[in-house]
Short mmCIF file of C-alpha atoms in Angstrom, two decimals:
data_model
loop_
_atom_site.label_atom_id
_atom_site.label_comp_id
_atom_site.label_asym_id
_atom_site.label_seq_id
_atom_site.Cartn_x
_atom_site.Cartn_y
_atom_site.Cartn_z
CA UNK A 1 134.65 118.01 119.08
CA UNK A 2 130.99 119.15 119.51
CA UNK A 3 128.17 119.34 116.67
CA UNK A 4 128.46 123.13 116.80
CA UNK A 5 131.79 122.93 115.58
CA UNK A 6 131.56 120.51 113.23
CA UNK A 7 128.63 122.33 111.54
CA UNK A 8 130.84 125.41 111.53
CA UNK A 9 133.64 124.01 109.95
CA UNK A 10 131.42 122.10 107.45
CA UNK A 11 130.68 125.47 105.91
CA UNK A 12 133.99 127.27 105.94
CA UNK A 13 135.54 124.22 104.43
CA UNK A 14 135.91 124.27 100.50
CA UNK A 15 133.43 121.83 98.88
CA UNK A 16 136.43 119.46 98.22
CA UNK A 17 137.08 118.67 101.55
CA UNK A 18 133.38 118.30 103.03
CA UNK A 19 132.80 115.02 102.09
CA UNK A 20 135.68 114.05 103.79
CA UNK A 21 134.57 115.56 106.86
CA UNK A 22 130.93 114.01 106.49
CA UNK A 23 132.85 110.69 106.55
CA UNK A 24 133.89 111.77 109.45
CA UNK A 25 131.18 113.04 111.49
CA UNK A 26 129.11 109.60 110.36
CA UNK A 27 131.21 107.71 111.72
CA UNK A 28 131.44 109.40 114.83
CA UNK A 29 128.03 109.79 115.60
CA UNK A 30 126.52 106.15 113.67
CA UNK A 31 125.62 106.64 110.56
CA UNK A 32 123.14 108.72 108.13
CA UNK A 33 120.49 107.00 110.61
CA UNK A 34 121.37 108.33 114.18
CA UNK A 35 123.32 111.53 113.44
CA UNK A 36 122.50 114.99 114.29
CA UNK A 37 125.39 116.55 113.14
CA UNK A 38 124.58 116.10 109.40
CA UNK A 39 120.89 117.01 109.95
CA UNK A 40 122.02 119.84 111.58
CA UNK A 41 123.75 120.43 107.97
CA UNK A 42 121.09 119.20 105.76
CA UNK A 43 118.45 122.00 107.58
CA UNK A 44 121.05 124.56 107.34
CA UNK A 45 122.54 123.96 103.59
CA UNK A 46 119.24 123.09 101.79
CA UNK A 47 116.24 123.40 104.44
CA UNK A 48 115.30 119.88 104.46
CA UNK A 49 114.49 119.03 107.87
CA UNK A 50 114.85 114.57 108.62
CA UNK A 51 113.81 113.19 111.68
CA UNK A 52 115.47 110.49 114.05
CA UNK A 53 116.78 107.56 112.64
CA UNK A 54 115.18 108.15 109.20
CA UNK A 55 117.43 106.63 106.12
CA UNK A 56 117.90 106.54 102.54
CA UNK A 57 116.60 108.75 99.59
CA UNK A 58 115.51 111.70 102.27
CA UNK A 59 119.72 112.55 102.36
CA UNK A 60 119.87 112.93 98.49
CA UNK A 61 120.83 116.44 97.24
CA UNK A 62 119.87 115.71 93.56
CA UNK A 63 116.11 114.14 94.32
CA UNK A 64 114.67 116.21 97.78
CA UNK A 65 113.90 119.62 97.13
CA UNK A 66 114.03 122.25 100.13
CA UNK A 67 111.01 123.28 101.75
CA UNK A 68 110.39 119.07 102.89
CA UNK A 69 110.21 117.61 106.09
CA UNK A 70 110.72 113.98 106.78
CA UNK A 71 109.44 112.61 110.83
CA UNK A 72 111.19 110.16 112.41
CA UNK A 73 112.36 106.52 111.49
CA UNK A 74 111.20 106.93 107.75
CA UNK A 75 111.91 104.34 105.33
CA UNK A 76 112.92 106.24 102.22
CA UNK A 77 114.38 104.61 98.92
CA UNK A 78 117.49 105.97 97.33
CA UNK A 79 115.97 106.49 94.02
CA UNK A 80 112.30 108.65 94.30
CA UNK A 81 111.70 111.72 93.63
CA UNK A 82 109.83 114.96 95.15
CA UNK A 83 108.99 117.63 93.02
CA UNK A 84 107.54 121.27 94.55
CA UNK A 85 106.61 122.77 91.61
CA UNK A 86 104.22 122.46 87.90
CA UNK A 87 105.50 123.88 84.61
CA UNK A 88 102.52 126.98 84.77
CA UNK A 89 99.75 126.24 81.71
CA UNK A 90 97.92 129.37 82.47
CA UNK A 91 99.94 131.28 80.07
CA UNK A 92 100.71 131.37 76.43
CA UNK A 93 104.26 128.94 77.23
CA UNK A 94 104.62 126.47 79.76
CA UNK A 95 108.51 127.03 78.75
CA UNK A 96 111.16 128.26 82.26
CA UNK A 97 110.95 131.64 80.46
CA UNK A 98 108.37 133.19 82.00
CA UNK A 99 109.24 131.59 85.73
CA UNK A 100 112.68 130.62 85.85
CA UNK A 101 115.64 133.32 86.35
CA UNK A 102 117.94 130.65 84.24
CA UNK A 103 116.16 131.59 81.34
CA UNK A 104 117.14 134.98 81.10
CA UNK A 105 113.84 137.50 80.96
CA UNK A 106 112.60 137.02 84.72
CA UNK A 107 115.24 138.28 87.90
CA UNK A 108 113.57 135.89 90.32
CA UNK A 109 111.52 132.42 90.91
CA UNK A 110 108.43 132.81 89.62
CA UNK A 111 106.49 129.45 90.76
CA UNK A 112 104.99 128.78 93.76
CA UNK A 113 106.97 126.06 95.81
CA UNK A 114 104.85 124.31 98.85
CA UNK A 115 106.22 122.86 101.13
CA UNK A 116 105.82 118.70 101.69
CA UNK A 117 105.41 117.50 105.46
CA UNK A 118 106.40 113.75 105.83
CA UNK A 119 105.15 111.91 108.65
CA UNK A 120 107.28 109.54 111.07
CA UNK A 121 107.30 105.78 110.14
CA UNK A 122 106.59 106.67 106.49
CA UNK A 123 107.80 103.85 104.02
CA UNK A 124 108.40 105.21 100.44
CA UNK A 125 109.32 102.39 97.69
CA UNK A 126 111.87 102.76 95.09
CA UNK A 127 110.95 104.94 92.19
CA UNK A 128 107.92 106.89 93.66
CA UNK A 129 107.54 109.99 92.69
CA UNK A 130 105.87 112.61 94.76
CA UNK A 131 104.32 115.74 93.12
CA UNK A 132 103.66 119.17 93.60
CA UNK A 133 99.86 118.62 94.56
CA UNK A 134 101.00 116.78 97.63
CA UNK A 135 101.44 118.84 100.77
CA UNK A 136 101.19 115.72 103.82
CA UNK A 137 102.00 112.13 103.81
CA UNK A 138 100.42 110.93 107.04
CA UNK A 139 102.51 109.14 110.07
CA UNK A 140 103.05 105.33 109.32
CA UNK A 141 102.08 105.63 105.58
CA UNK A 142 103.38 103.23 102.89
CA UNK A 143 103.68 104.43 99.19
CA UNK A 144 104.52 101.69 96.80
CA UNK A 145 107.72 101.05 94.31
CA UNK A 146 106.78 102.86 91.42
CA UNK A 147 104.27 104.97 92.28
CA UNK A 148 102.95 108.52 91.51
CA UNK A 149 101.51 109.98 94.45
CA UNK A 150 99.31 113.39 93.36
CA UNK A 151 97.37 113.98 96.39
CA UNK A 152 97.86 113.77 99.99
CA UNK A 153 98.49 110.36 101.70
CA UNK A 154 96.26 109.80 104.95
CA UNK A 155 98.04 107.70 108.30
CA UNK A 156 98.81 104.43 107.96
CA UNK A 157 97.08 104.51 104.44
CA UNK A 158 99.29 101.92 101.50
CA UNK A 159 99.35 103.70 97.95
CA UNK A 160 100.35 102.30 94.52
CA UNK A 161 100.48 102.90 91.14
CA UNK A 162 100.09 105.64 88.60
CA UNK A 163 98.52 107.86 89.39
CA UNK A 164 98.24 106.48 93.57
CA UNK A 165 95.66 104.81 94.59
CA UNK A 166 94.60 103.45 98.30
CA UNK A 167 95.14 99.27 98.11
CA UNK A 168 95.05 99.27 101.79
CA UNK A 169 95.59 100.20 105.80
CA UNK A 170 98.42 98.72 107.51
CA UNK A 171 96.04 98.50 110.44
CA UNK A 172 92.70 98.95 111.85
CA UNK A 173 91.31 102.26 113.66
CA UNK A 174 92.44 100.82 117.12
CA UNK A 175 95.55 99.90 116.36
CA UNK A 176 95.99 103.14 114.83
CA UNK A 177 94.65 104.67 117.86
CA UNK A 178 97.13 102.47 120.59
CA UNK A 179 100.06 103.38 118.32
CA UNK A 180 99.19 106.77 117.66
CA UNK A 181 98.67 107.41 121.71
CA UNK A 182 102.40 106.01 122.56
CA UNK A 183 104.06 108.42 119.68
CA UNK A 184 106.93 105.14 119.81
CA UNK A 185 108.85 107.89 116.94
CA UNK A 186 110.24 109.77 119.61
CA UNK A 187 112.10 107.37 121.45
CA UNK A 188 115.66 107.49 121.11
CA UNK A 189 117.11 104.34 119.20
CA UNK A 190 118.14 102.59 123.35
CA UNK A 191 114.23 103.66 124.24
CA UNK A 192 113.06 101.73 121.54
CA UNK A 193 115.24 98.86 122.00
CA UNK A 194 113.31 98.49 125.30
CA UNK A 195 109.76 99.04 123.83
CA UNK A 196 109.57 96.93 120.92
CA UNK A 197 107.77 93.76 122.92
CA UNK A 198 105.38 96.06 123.90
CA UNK A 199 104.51 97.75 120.85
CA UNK A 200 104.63 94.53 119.07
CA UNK A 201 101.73 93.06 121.45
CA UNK A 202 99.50 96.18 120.95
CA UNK A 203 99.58 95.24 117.64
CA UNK A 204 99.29 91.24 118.39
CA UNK A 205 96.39 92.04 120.81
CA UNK A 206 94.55 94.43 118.88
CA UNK A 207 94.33 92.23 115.59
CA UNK A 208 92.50 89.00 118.18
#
């Protein structure tokens, strides 16, 4: 049964029954990691576009809002949160009724939702919560347990605390620069397989 079908019948199913088939089709195809039959889904259902062989929190439908983009192999914990949009303090009330349909006076979304982009190889700890002021999280980034991340996170840069703060680079400018130049992300999960001694001596024989 090809993708195209499964997607299909994902959406005429009733919501009972879809979980059943997404049992199915990760089975089939290895898991939340490696399959792009459910990202196929996710981008279509709730515009949240994940990358190859990325994991975790990035698949939640309570915690990722649309509008975000996750590269590659990202390391995301099940528990953080992303949030796209401030309560506005411009006006008299911060309260949903001036910006929020729910509410009852306003017919559509008032707020401004931007969207967040990501990078591949990003590693985002348990807890962290991402918010609206963020629009990029650079490739190889690492944003610690915990965290509250209110600006943008540059490559390879290591984040913690409340609000974020830079504690560290996972790696000098050339290593940056040799990893950077073989874009590794897009190898399939067999292509890496076969790459891994190699990327692990440029970063062996970069740190001499």
């Amino acid at each position: 049964m090809s993708s195209n079908i499964l997607v299909n019948l994902y959406f005429v199913l009733p919501k009972l029954f879809r979980n059943t088939l997404t049992k199915f089709i990760l089975s089939r195809e290895g898991g939340y990691m490696y399959s792009n039959t459910i990202r196929t889904i996710y981008s279509k259902e709730r515009n949240v576009t994940i990358g190859y062989g990325s994991y975790g929190g990035c698949f939640s439908k309570k915690n990722i809002p649309s509008g975000v983009t996750f590269g590659n192999y990202c390391s995301i914990a099940p528990e953080i949160r992303i949030f796209r949009a401030n309560h506005p303090k411009e006006n008299f009330t911060s309260h949903p009724f001036l910006y929020n349909p729910i509410a009852g006076f306003v017919k559509k979304d008032m707020l401004d939702r931007p969207s967040l982009i990501v990078g591949h190889d990003v590693w985002i700890g348990e807890l962290a919560i991402i918010l609206p002021g963020v629009k990029n999280i650079g490739n190889g980034a690492i944003v610690g347990a915990g965290s509250v991340v209110t600006k943008d996170v540059d490559p390879y840069q290591i984040v913690a605390g409340n609000p974020a703060k830079v504690i560290g680079s996972r790696f000098n400018t050339k290593i940056v620069s040799s990893l950077e130049q073989t874009q590794w992300w897009n190898f399939s999960k067999d292509e890496l397989l076969n790459q891994v001694d190699y990327l692990k001596n440029i970063i062996r024989t970069d740190q001499k």
